[in-house]
mmCIF file of C-alpha atoms in Angstrom:
data_model
loop_
_atom_site.group_PDB
_atom_site.id
_atom_site.type_symbol
_atom_site.label_atom_id
_atom_site.label_comp_id
_atom_site.label_asym_id
_atom_site.label_seq_id
_atom_site.Cartn_x
_atom_site.Cartn_y
_atom_site.Cartn_z
ATOM 1 C CA UNK U 1 -5.406 -37.782 -1.726
ATOM 2 C CA UNK U 2 -6.424 -34.711 0.268
ATOM 3 C CA UNK U 3 -5.616 -31.370 -1.330
ATOM 4 C CA UNK U 4 -5.567 -27.930 0.288
ATOM 5 C CA UNK U 5 -6.686 -25.374 -2.304
ATOM 6 C CA UNK U 6 -6.290 -21.623 -1.783
ATOM 7 C CA UNK U 7 -7.940 -18.779 -3.707
ATOM 8 C CA UNK U 8 -9.319 -15.299 -2.985
ATOM 9 C CA UNK U 9 -12.873 -15.274 -1.658
ATOM 10 C CA UNK U 10 -14.165 -12.943 -4.373
ATOM 11 C CA UNK U 11 -12.772 -12.219 -7.847
ATOM 12 C CA UNK U 12 -14.247 -9.819 -10.399
ATOM 13 C CA UNK U 13 -12.762 -10.436 -13.845
ATOM 14 C CA UNK U 14 -13.324 -8.601 -17.114
ATOM 15 C CA UNK U 15 -12.921 -5.339 -18.992
ATOM 16 C CA UNK U 16 -14.208 -2.364 -17.021
ATOM 17 C CA UNK U 17 -14.519 -4.364 -13.796
ATOM 18 C CA UNK U 18 -12.573 -1.731 -11.831
ATOM 19 C CA UNK U 19 -15.750 0.369 -11.860
ATOM 20 C CA UNK U 20 -17.212 -2.117 -9.382
ATOM 21 C CA UNK U 21 -14.622 -1.447 -6.681
ATOM 22 C CA UNK U 22 -16.934 0.703 -4.555
ATOM 23 C CA UNK U 23 -19.664 -1.915 -4.804
ATOM 24 C CA UNK U 24 -17.180 -4.617 -3.748
ATOM 25 C CA UNK U 25 -16.047 -2.651 -0.685
ATOM 26 C CA UNK U 26 -19.635 -2.174 0.435
ATOM 27 C CA UNK U 27 -20.443 -5.827 -0.144
ATOM 28 C CA UNK U 28 -17.497 -6.877 2.020
ATOM 29 C CA UNK U 29 -18.357 -4.365 4.739
ATOM 30 C CA UNK U 30 -15.361 -2.021 4.490
ATOM 31 C CA UNK U 31 -15.438 1.746 4.872
ATOM 32 C CA UNK U 32 -11.851 3.041 5.285
ATOM 33 C CA UNK U 33 -9.555 1.826 2.466
ATOM 34 C CA UNK U 34 -5.847 2.573 2.098
ATOM 35 C CA UNK U 35 -4.549 2.250 -1.460
ATOM 36 C CA UNK U 36 -0.966 0.991 -1.826
ATOM 37 C CA UNK U 37 0.603 1.995 -5.135
ATOM 38 C CA UNK U 38 3.827 3.340 -6.645
ATOM 39 C CA UNK U 39 5.186 6.842 -7.320
ATOM 40 C CA UNK U 40 4.524 6.678 -11.063
ATOM 41 C CA UNK U 41 0.894 5.686 -10.540
ATOM 42 C CA UNK U 42 0.576 8.700 -8.259
ATOM 43 C CA UNK U 43 2.463 11.282 -10.358
ATOM 44 C CA UNK U 44 0.854 10.207 -13.643
ATOM 45 C CA UNK U 45 -2.632 10.323 -12.173
ATOM 46 C CA UNK U 46 -3.216 6.664 -13.029
ATOM 47 C CA UNK U 47 -4.128 5.956 -9.409
ATOM 48 C CA UNK U 48 -7.255 8.038 -9.991
ATOM 49 C CA UNK U 49 -8.668 5.090 -11.950
ATOM 50 C CA UNK U 50 -8.720 3.268 -8.623
ATOM 51 C CA UNK U 51 -9.768 6.221 -6.462
ATOM 52 C CA UNK U 52 -12.641 7.518 -8.582
ATOM 53 C CA UNK U 53 -15.004 4.536 -8.214
ATOM 54 C CA UNK U 54 -14.439 4.588 -4.461
ATOM 55 C CA UNK U 55 -15.137 8.307 -4.160
ATOM 56 C CA UNK U 56 -18.232 7.897 -6.320
ATOM 57 C CA UNK U 57 -19.449 5.286 -3.829
ATOM 58 C CA UNK U 58 -18.893 7.622 -0.881
ATOM 59 C CA UNK U 59 -15.459 6.466 0.317
ATOM 60 C CA UNK U 60 -12.513 8.725 1.215
ATOM 61 C CA UNK U 61 -9.518 6.474 0.493
ATOM 62 C CA UNK U 62 -6.025 7.124 1.747
ATOM 63 C CA UNK U 63 -2.980 6.553 -0.468
ATOM 64 C CA UNK U 64 0.491 5.191 0.280
ATOM 65 C CA UNK U 65 2.520 5.615 -2.925
ATOM 66 C CA UNK U 66 6.085 4.973 -1.818
ATOM 67 C CA UNK U 67 6.422 1.392 -3.053
ATOM 68 C CA UNK U 68 9.533 0.448 -5.016
ATOM 69 C CA UNK U 69 10.351 -2.249 -7.573
ATOM 70 C CA UNK U 70 11.356 -5.411 -5.718
ATOM 71 C CA UNK U 71 9.761 -4.176 -2.459
ATOM 72 C CA UNK U 72 12.106 -3.786 0.496
ATOM 73 C CA UNK U 73 11.634 -4.390 4.197
ATOM 74 C CA UNK U 74 12.319 -0.695 4.828
ATOM 75 C CA UNK U 75 9.445 0.350 2.573
ATOM 76 C CA UNK U 76 7.174 -2.190 4.264
ATOM 77 C CA UNK U 77 8.021 -0.677 7.650
ATOM 78 C CA UNK U 78 7.254 2.812 6.329
ATOM 79 C CA UNK U 79 3.946 1.569 4.933
ATOM 80 C CA UNK U 80 2.983 -0.005 8.243
ATOM 81 C CA UNK U 81 3.659 3.324 9.967
ATOM 82 C CA UNK U 82 1.240 5.032 7.573
ATOM 83 C CA UNK U 83 -1.281 2.234 8.047
ATOM 84 C CA UNK U 84 -1.142 2.481 11.823
ATOM 85 C CA UNK U 85 -1.382 6.265 11.800
ATOM 86 C CA UNK U 86 -4.867 6.075 10.300
ATOM 87 C CA UNK U 87 -8.087 4.242 10.965
ATOM 88 C CA UNK U 88 -8.004 1.953 7.922
ATOM 89 C CA UNK U 89 -9.871 -1.338 7.657
ATOM 90 C CA UNK U 90 -8.694 -2.681 4.277
ATOM 91 C CA UNK U 91 -5.603 -2.414 2.061
ATOM 92 C CA UNK U 92 -5.904 -2.156 -1.725
ATOM 93 C CA UNK U 93 -2.809 -3.099 -3.723
ATOM 94 C CA UNK U 94 -3.062 -1.239 -7.043
ATOM 95 C CA UNK U 95 -0.364 -1.690 -9.684
ATOM 96 C CA UNK U 96 2.081 -4.375 -10.716
ATOM 97 C CA UNK U 97 3.484 -7.062 -8.481
ATOM 98 C CA UNK U 98 5.404 -4.622 -6.288
ATOM 99 C CA UNK U 99 2.428 -2.637 -4.914
ATOM 100 C CA UNK U 100 0.412 -5.828 -4.459
ATOM 101 C CA UNK U 101 3.285 -7.590 -2.673
ATOM 102 C CA UNK U 102 3.848 -4.477 -0.555
ATOM 103 C CA UNK U 103 0.211 -4.380 0.549
ATOM 104 C CA UNK U 104 0.339 -8.060 1.511
ATOM 105 C CA UNK U 105 3.553 -7.644 3.488
ATOM 106 C CA UNK U 106 2.212 -4.545 5.247
ATOM 107 C CA UNK U 107 -0.841 -6.508 6.387
ATOM 108 C CA UNK U 108 1.363 -9.317 7.740
ATOM 109 C CA UNK U 109 3.894 -7.071 9.478
ATOM 110 C CA UNK U 110 1.180 -4.876 11.013
ATOM 111 C CA UNK U 111 -0.178 -7.923 12.862
ATOM 112 C CA UNK U 112 3.145 -8.508 14.626
ATOM 113 C CA UNK U 113 4.470 -6.847 17.793
ATOM 114 C CA UNK U 114 6.230 -3.520 17.255
ATOM 115 C CA UNK U 115 9.835 -3.927 16.197
ATOM 116 C CA UNK U 116 9.365 -7.330 14.533
ATOM 117 C CA UNK U 117 11.480 -7.480 11.346
ATOM 118 C CA UNK U 118 10.008 -8.646 8.049
ATOM 119 C CA UNK U 119 12.627 -11.403 8.026
ATOM 120 C CA UNK U 120 10.754 -13.063 10.889
ATOM 121 C CA UNK U 121 8.187 -14.238 8.335
ATOM 122 C CA UNK U 122 10.361 -15.719 5.590
ATOM 123 C CA UNK U 123 9.939 -19.390 4.728
ATOM 124 C CA UNK U 124 9.794 -21.878 6.334
ATOM 125 C CA UNK U 125 7.736 -19.718 8.719
ATOM 126 C CA UNK U 126 3.997 -19.798 7.916
ATOM 127 C CA UNK U 127 2.810 -16.191 7.624
ATOM 128 C CA UNK U 128 -0.828 -17.024 8.283
ATOM 129 C CA UNK U 129 -1.938 -13.897 10.140
ATOM 130 C CA UNK U 130 -2.641 -10.405 8.839
ATOM 131 C CA UNK U 131 -3.809 -7.261 10.613
ATOM 132 C CA UNK U 132 -6.410 -6.534 7.968
ATOM 133 C CA UNK U 133 -7.563 -7.898 4.594
ATOM 134 C CA UNK U 134 -6.092 -7.057 1.208
ATOM 135 C CA UNK U 135 -7.801 -6.465 -2.125
ATOM 136 C CA UNK U 136 -5.497 -6.681 -5.164
ATOM 137 C CA UNK U 137 -5.971 -4.914 -8.497
ATOM 138 C CA UNK U 138 -3.218 -5.768 -11.021
ATOM 139 C CA UNK U 139 -2.293 -3.348 -13.792
ATOM 140 C CA UNK U 140 0.091 -5.760 -15.535
ATOM 141 C CA UNK U 141 -0.469 -9.291 -16.841
ATOM 142 C CA UNK U 142 2.233 -11.268 -15.142
ATOM 143 C CA UNK U 143 2.871 -11.651 -11.439
ATOM 144 C CA UNK U 144 -0.429 -13.294 -10.493
ATOM 145 C CA UNK U 145 0.012 -11.806 -7.013
ATOM 146 C CA UNK U 146 -3.706 -10.995 -6.941
ATOM 147 C CA UNK U 147 -4.398 -14.724 -6.585
ATOM 148 C CA UNK U 148 -1.531 -16.077 -4.478
ATOM 149 C CA UNK U 149 -0.596 -16.675 -0.848
ATOM 150 C CA UNK U 150 2.942 -15.427 -1.438
ATOM 151 C CA UNK U 151 4.815 -12.154 -1.284
ATOM 152 C CA UNK U 152 8.512 -11.525 -1.983
ATOM 153 C CA UNK U 153 10.323 -8.825 -0.005
ATOM 154 C CA UNK U 154 13.992 -7.797 -0.142
ATOM 155 C CA UNK U 155 15.980 -7.704 3.079
ATOM 156 C CA UNK U 156 18.109 -4.615 2.414
ATOM 157 C CA UNK U 157 20.785 -5.423 4.988
ATOM 158 C CA UNK U 158 21.392 -8.912 3.572
ATOM 159 C CA UNK U 159 20.669 -8.296 -0.132
ATOM 160 C CA UNK U 160 18.248 -11.202 0.058
ATOM 161 C CA UNK U 161 14.869 -11.620 -1.574
ATOM 162 C CA UNK U 162 12.733 -13.324 1.050
ATOM 163 C CA UNK U 163 9.850 -15.589 0.066
ATOM 164 C CA UNK U 164 6.996 -15.084 2.508
ATOM 165 C CA UNK U 165 4.161 -17.585 2.321
ATOM 166 C CA UNK U 166 0.932 -18.063 4.203
ATOM 167 C CA UNK U 167 -2.739 -17.250 4.455
ATOM 168 C CA UNK U 168 -1.847 -13.760 5.627
ATOM 169 C CA UNK U 169 -0.640 -13.038 2.093
ATOM 170 C CA UNK U 170 -3.752 -14.387 0.360
ATOM 171 C CA UNK U 171 -5.942 -11.530 -0.907
ATOM 172 C CA UNK U 172 -9.514 -11.488 0.278
ATOM 173 C CA UNK U 173 -10.609 -10.273 -3.154
ATOM 174 C CA UNK U 174 -9.228 -9.251 -6.534
ATOM 175 C CA UNK U 175 -10.368 -7.183 -9.490
ATOM 176 C CA UNK U 176 -8.780 -8.300 -12.765
ATOM 177 C CA UNK U 177 -9.437 -5.681 -15.456
ATOM 178 C CA UNK U 178 -7.377 -6.069 -18.637
ATOM 179 C CA UNK U 179 -8.209 -2.508 -19.711
ATOM 180 C CA UNK U 180 -5.677 -1.338 -17.121
ATOM 181 C CA UNK U 181 -2.842 -2.828 -19.214
ATOM 182 C CA UNK U 182 -3.369 -0.614 -22.274
ATOM 183 C CA UNK U 183 -0.488 1.759 -21.450
ATOM 184 C CA UNK U 184 1.991 -0.858 -20.230
ATOM 185 C CA UNK U 185 5.348 -0.552 -22.095
ATOM 186 C CA UNK U 186 6.378 -3.377 -24.419
ATOM 187 C CA UNK U 187 9.365 -4.344 -22.226
ATOM 188 C CA UNK U 188 7.115 -4.719 -19.206
ATOM 189 C CA UNK U 189 4.609 -6.735 -21.239
ATOM 190 C CA UNK U 190 7.391 -9.123 -22.259
ATOM 191 C CA UNK U 191 8.859 -9.501 -18.783
ATOM 192 C CA UNK U 192 5.557 -9.936 -16.970
ATOM 193 C CA UNK U 193 4.246 -12.209 -19.708
ATOM 194 C CA UNK U 194 7.228 -14.554 -19.443
ATOM 195 C CA UNK U 195 6.828 -14.396 -15.667
ATOM 196 C CA UNK U 196 3.259 -15.667 -15.956
ATOM 197 C CA UNK U 197 4.325 -18.403 -18.387
ATOM 198 C CA UNK U 198 7.033 -19.448 -15.919
ATOM 199 C CA UNK U 199 4.484 -19.576 -13.101
ATOM 200 C CA UNK U 200 2.257 -21.926 -15.083
ATOM 201 C CA UNK U 201 5.102 -24.119 -16.320
ATOM 202 C CA UNK U 202 6.755 -24.468 -12.906
ATOM 203 C CA UNK U 203 3.426 -25.180 -11.199
ATOM 204 C CA UNK U 204 2.772 -27.886 -13.787
ATOM 205 C CA UNK U 205 6.083 -29.696 -13.296
ATOM 206 C CA UNK U 206 6.340 -29.011 -9.558
ATOM 207 C CA UNK U 207 6.538 -32.010 -7.256
ATOM 208 C CA UNK U 208 3.637 -30.410 -5.392
ATOM 209 C CA UNK U 209 1.351 -30.255 -8.437
ATOM 210 C CA UNK U 210 -2.168 -31.600 -8.003
ATOM 211 C CA UNK U 211 -5.282 -32.014 -10.098
ATOM 212 C CA UNK U 212 -6.594 -28.530 -9.303
ATOM 213 C CA UNK U 213 -3.306 -26.695 -9.889
ATOM 214 C CA UNK U 214 -2.947 -28.669 -13.144
ATOM 215 C CA UNK U 215 -6.312 -27.385 -14.314
ATOM 216 C CA UNK U 216 -5.262 -23.779 -13.677
ATOM 217 C CA UNK U 217 -1.798 -24.272 -15.192
ATOM 218 C CA UNK U 218 -2.993 -25.971 -18.364
ATOM 219 C CA UNK U 219 -5.580 -23.286 -19.069
ATOM 220 C CA UNK U 220 -3.057 -20.544 -18.295
ATOM 221 C CA UNK U 221 -0.543 -21.973 -20.777
ATOM 222 C CA UNK U 222 -3.238 -22.294 -23.450
ATOM 223 C CA UNK U 223 -4.036 -18.601 -22.998
ATOM 224 C CA UNK U 224 -0.488 -17.290 -22.678
ATOM 225 C CA UNK U 225 1.198 -19.380 -25.389
ATOM 226 C CA UNK U 226 -0.660 -17.978 -28.421
ATOM 227 C CA UNK U 227 -0.972 -14.411 -27.101
ATOM 228 C CA UNK U 228 2.375 -13.453 -25.540
ATOM 229 C CA UNK U 229 3.997 -12.406 -28.813
ATOM 230 C CA UNK U 230 0.797 -10.666 -29.944
ATOM 231 C CA UNK U 231 0.519 -8.498 -26.837
ATOM 232 C CA UNK U 232 4.207 -7.594 -27.138
ATOM 233 C CA UNK U 233 4.068 -6.513 -30.783
ATOM 234 C CA UNK U 234 0.605 -4.957 -31.053
ATOM 235 C CA UNK U 235 -0.514 -2.496 -28.340
ATOM 236 C CA UNK U 236 -3.986 -2.361 -29.921
ATOM 237 C CA UNK U 237 -4.674 -6.101 -29.641
ATOM 238 C CA UNK U 238 -7.364 -6.054 -26.962
ATOM 239 C CA UNK U 239 -8.129 -9.772 -27.288
ATOM 240 C CA UNK U 240 -4.488 -10.632 -26.597
ATOM 241 C CA UNK U 241 -4.435 -8.336 -23.553
ATOM 242 C CA UNK U 242 -7.566 -9.968 -22.175
ATOM 243 C CA UNK U 243 -6.163 -13.473 -22.708
ATOM 244 C CA UNK U 244 -2.845 -12.575 -21.077
ATOM 245 C CA UNK U 245 -4.542 -10.984 -18.053
ATOM 246 C CA UNK U 246 -6.722 -14.028 -17.420
ATOM 247 C CA UNK U 247 -3.782 -16.342 -18.100
ATOM 248 C CA UNK U 248 -1.647 -14.504 -15.543
ATOM 249 C CA UNK U 249 -4.340 -14.817 -12.881
ATOM 250 C CA UNK U 250 -4.856 -18.514 -13.588
ATOM 251 C CA UNK U 251 -1.095 -19.044 -13.472
ATOM 252 C CA UNK U 252 -1.099 -17.324 -10.086
ATOM 253 C CA UNK U 253 -3.792 -19.681 -8.849
ATOM 254 C CA UNK U 254 -1.734 -22.590 -10.208
ATOM 255 C CA UNK U 255 1.508 -21.793 -8.413
ATOM 256 C CA UNK U 256 -0.269 -20.649 -5.262
ATOM 257 C CA UNK U 257 -1.520 -24.225 -4.989
ATOM 258 C CA UNK U 258 1.539 -26.102 -6.309
ATOM 259 C CA UNK U 259 4.442 -23.703 -5.641
ATOM 260 C CA UNK U 260 7.137 -22.610 -8.060
ATOM 261 C CA UNK U 261 10.432 -24.413 -8.500
ATOM 262 C CA UNK U 262 14.072 -23.936 -9.470
ATOM 263 C CA UNK U 263 13.672 -20.998 -11.858
ATOM 264 C CA UNK U 264 12.128 -18.832 -9.161
ATOM 265 C CA UNK U 265 14.564 -20.045 -6.545
ATOM 266 C CA UNK U 266 17.480 -18.930 -8.727
ATOM 267 C CA UNK U 267 15.750 -15.791 -9.992
ATOM 268 C CA UNK U 268 15.248 -14.084 -6.636
ATOM 269 C CA UNK U 269 19.001 -13.723 -5.839
ATOM 270 C CA UNK U 270 19.578 -12.164 -9.264
ATOM 271 C CA UNK U 271 16.955 -9.552 -8.464
ATOM 272 C CA UNK U 272 18.320 -8.953 -4.973
ATOM 273 C CA UNK U 273 21.978 -8.519 -5.958
ATOM 274 C CA UNK U 274 21.671 -6.970 -9.427
ATOM 275 C CA UNK U 275 18.227 -5.321 -9.328
ATOM 276 C CA UNK U 276 16.994 -7.128 -12.414
ATOM 277 C CA UNK U 277 13.171 -7.025 -12.722
ATOM 278 C CA UNK U 278 11.685 -10.309 -11.544
ATOM 279 C CA UNK U 279 10.062 -11.366 -14.807
ATOM 280 C CA UNK U 280 13.239 -10.578 -16.724
ATOM 281 C CA UNK U 281 15.451 -12.610 -14.392
ATOM 282 C CA UNK U 282 13.037 -15.533 -14.806
ATOM 283 C CA UNK U 283 13.321 -15.212 -18.570
ATOM 284 C CA UNK U 284 17.125 -15.153 -18.394
ATOM 285 C CA UNK U 285 17.044 -18.533 -16.628
ATOM 286 C CA UNK U 286 14.075 -20.181 -18.313
ATOM 287 C CA UNK U 287 15.799 -22.146 -21.123
ATOM 288 C CA UNK U 288 18.794 -23.354 -19.115
ATOM 289 C CA UNK U 289 16.836 -24.409 -16.032
ATOM 290 C CA UNK U 290 14.102 -26.074 -18.084
ATOM 291 C CA UNK U 291 16.767 -28.051 -19.931
ATOM 292 C CA UNK U 292 18.257 -29.131 -16.605
ATOM 293 C CA UNK U 293 15.043 -30.849 -15.502
ATOM 294 C CA UNK U 294 13.520 -31.767 -18.864
ATOM 295 C CA UNK U 295 14.222 -35.497 -18.918
ATOM 296 C CA UNK U 296 13.290 -35.929 -15.257
ATOM 297 C CA UNK U 297 9.658 -35.009 -15.976
ATOM 298 C CA UNK U 298 9.495 -35.371 -19.756
ATOM 299 C CA UNK U 299 5.793 -36.303 -19.986
ATOM 300 C CA UNK U 300 4.859 -33.175 -18.014
ATOM 301 C CA UNK U 301 7.113 -30.860 -20.007
ATOM 302 C CA UNK U 302 5.843 -32.436 -23.234
ATOM 303 C CA UNK U 303 2.221 -31.819 -22.254
ATOM 304 C CA UNK U 304 3.143 -28.262 -21.326
ATOM 305 C CA UNK U 305 4.535 -27.810 -24.843
ATOM 306 C CA UNK U 306 1.227 -29.018 -26.282
ATOM 307 C CA UNK U 307 -0.706 -26.596 -24.059
ATOM 308 C CA UNK U 308 1.528 -23.675 -25.059
ATOM 309 C CA UNK U 309 0.966 -24.602 -28.683
ATOM 310 C CA UNK U 310 4.550 -25.213 -29.764
ATOM 311 C CA UNK U 311 4.019 -28.984 -30.052
ATOM 312 C CA UNK U 312 1.263 -30.855 -31.847
ATOM 313 C CA UNK U 313 -1.161 -33.108 -29.919
ATOM 314 C CA UNK U 314 0.298 -36.205 -31.620
ATOM 315 C CA UNK U 315 3.971 -35.368 -31.039
ATOM 316 C CA UNK U 316 5.900 -37.951 -29.037
ATOM 317 C CA UNK U 317 7.164 -36.723 -25.692
ATOM 318 C CA UNK U 318 10.788 -36.464 -26.848
ATOM 319 C CA UNK U 319 9.713 -34.402 -29.861
ATOM 320 C CA UNK U 320 7.433 -32.191 -27.788
ATOM 321 C CA UNK U 321 10.143 -31.660 -25.173
ATOM 322 C CA UNK U 322 12.614 -30.598 -27.852
ATOM 323 C CA UNK U 323 10.045 -28.225 -29.319
ATOM 324 C CA UNK U 324 9.484 -26.699 -25.877
ATOM 325 C CA UNK U 325 13.182 -25.915 -25.576
ATOM 326 C CA UNK U 326 13.152 -24.378 -29.061
ATOM 327 C CA UNK U 327 10.122 -22.273 -28.130
ATOM 328 C CA UNK U 328 11.662 -20.918 -24.922
ATOM 329 C CA UNK U 329 14.827 -19.888 -26.757
ATOM 330 C CA UNK U 330 12.754 -18.334 -29.562
ATOM 331 C CA UNK U 331 10.646 -16.379 -27.075
ATOM 332 C CA UNK U 332 13.747 -14.893 -25.509
ATOM 333 C CA UNK U 333 15.085 -13.902 -28.931
ATOM 334 C CA UNK U 334 11.845 -12.419 -30.210
ATOM 335 C CA UNK U 335 10.991 -10.633 -26.967
ATOM 336 C CA UNK U 336 14.579 -9.327 -26.817
ATOM 337 C CA UNK U 337 15.425 -10.824 -23.440
ATOM 338 C CA UNK U 338 19.087 -10.019 -22.678
ATOM 339 C CA UNK U 339 21.430 -12.443 -20.984
ATOM 340 C CA UNK U 340 22.878 -11.234 -17.669
ATOM 341 C CA UNK U 341 26.039 -10.333 -19.602
ATOM 342 C CA UNK U 342 24.105 -8.320 -22.194
ATOM 343 C CA UNK U 343 22.121 -6.672 -19.408
ATOM 344 C CA UNK U 344 25.404 -5.216 -18.166
ATOM 345 C CA UNK U 345 26.111 -7.332 -15.108
ATOM 346 C CA UNK U 346 29.885 -7.527 -14.578
ATOM 347 C CA UNK U 347 31.081 -11.108 -14.947
ATOM 348 C CA UNK U 348 33.559 -10.813 -12.085
ATOM 349 C CA UNK U 349 30.837 -9.715 -9.667
ATOM 350 C CA UNK U 350 28.486 -12.421 -10.968
ATOM 351 C CA UNK U 351 31.112 -15.110 -10.462
ATOM 352 C CA UNK U 352 32.054 -13.820 -7.018
ATOM 353 C CA UNK U 353 28.446 -14.045 -5.867
ATOM 354 C CA UNK U 354 27.767 -17.534 -7.236
ATOM 355 C CA UNK U 355 28.122 -19.318 -3.868
ATOM 356 C CA UNK U 356 25.915 -16.764 -2.099
ATOM 357 C CA UNK U 357 23.258 -16.858 -4.813
ATOM 358 C CA UNK U 358 23.230 -20.652 -4.802
ATOM 359 C CA UNK U 359 22.879 -20.695 -1.011
ATOM 360 C CA UNK U 360 20.016 -18.194 -1.120
ATOM 361 C CA UNK U 361 18.281 -20.110 -3.908
ATOM 362 C CA UNK U 362 18.378 -23.339 -1.917
ATOM 363 C CA UNK U 363 17.282 -21.596 1.292
ATOM 364 C CA UNK U 364 14.089 -20.391 -0.409
ATOM 365 C CA UNK U 365 12.859 -23.978 -0.656
ATOM 366 C CA UNK U 366 11.679 -23.559 -4.245
ATOM 367 C CA UNK U 367 14.409 -25.738 -5.840
ATOM 368 C CA UNK U 368 13.128 -28.683 -3.797
ATOM 369 C CA UNK U 369 9.936 -28.645 -5.878
ATOM 370 C CA UNK U 370 11.843 -29.070 -9.138
ATOM 371 C CA UNK U 371 11.596 -32.379 -11.056
ATOM 372 C CA UNK U 372 15.386 -32.589 -10.761
ATOM 373 C CA UNK U 373 16.574 -31.183 -7.452
ATOM 374 C CA UNK U 374 20.035 -29.599 -7.721
ATOM 375 C CA UNK U 375 22.791 -29.153 -5.186
ATOM 376 C CA UNK U 376 24.673 -25.884 -4.765
ATOM 377 C CA UNK U 377 27.356 -26.831 -7.305
ATOM 378 C CA UNK U 378 24.749 -27.576 -9.987
ATOM 379 C CA UNK U 379 22.988 -24.281 -9.302
ATOM 380 C CA UNK U 380 26.263 -22.429 -9.756
ATOM 381 C CA UNK U 381 26.814 -24.266 -13.052
ATOM 382 C CA UNK U 382 23.375 -23.165 -14.224
ATOM 383 C CA UNK U 383 24.147 -19.550 -13.293
ATOM 384 C CA UNK U 384 27.350 -19.788 -15.330
ATOM 385 C CA UNK U 385 25.457 -21.294 -18.285
ATOM 386 C CA UNK U 386 22.807 -18.584 -18.189
ATOM 387 C CA UNK U 387 25.239 -15.683 -17.818
ATOM 388 C CA UNK U 388 26.283 -15.378 -21.418
ATOM 389 C CA UNK U 389 23.445 -17.302 -23.068
#
């Protein structure tokens, strides 16, 4: 069976690796970088960690720092205007998933004729062309965007999170430095950590899984499973941070080559309509949606439980599957993941939007990769189940 495998051309991984950014730019032949980051990175001075090694190597980088959580098409358009006003030859996404996704989307939109909306690139369109390459530098251990051919952008007019997929979104290079996560708040560690676990689990049970994505997913789960609680409870645990950062990148490589499934399909509308952070909305859905598909791919879910470490190697599949469900519920309790109701989402508004959210989930294509493919009515039932869980 032929497999198409996608990964960045160059990845530098390890503590302190950000110091090699200037060297990487020279090696790849770039001279005019534009850094894409967020307002906090700018105001706190954290962006200087990215700028200093470039300046030391003789570069004069520009900075676009107007990204927002759950990046919007309006911000992408503003970023493209900044990009086109200068003479830049490479974009550097520095931050969490939002700055990295913004940089990718800017590169894609900048290659299109003036006036083209970002919505022109949502799946099933293949966004394979970019105006210039992207280098990603994550500062959280979760999204895996540094390793994927996906970006997710919100269409403001439609309140829709659009999945955009293609080679245009695949970073040319990535620097994965776990030392950048030392100041990440505990809530963000939990949300991004569960996000990375969801990436690995969904890639593993996806109908599009293959031998290479399995390799990435299994290793990611073995790294994330034992270290997610540790990184949440102990800010000084450097070994846990390193394991989570590598696990997140491997999980990104896994789902970039196998795709995500129902959890992500249902998660994006929650983020679009209620502005719930992506990792948190995944966590809200993780137990209910996993239970929905469990018996349709029990051997895969059971092996995932063994990789995560919540089931023993000799456990029968039924036992391991049950232990996986127990573990996902326990993670949400211990990492203090609220239900949508506890998060403060009004039940009346949630219920009123169920048909729209189900339609948007199905339109993303991700539910079709699930071991058990739902219809709109089943998706609405899962939203109802997750609301007060």
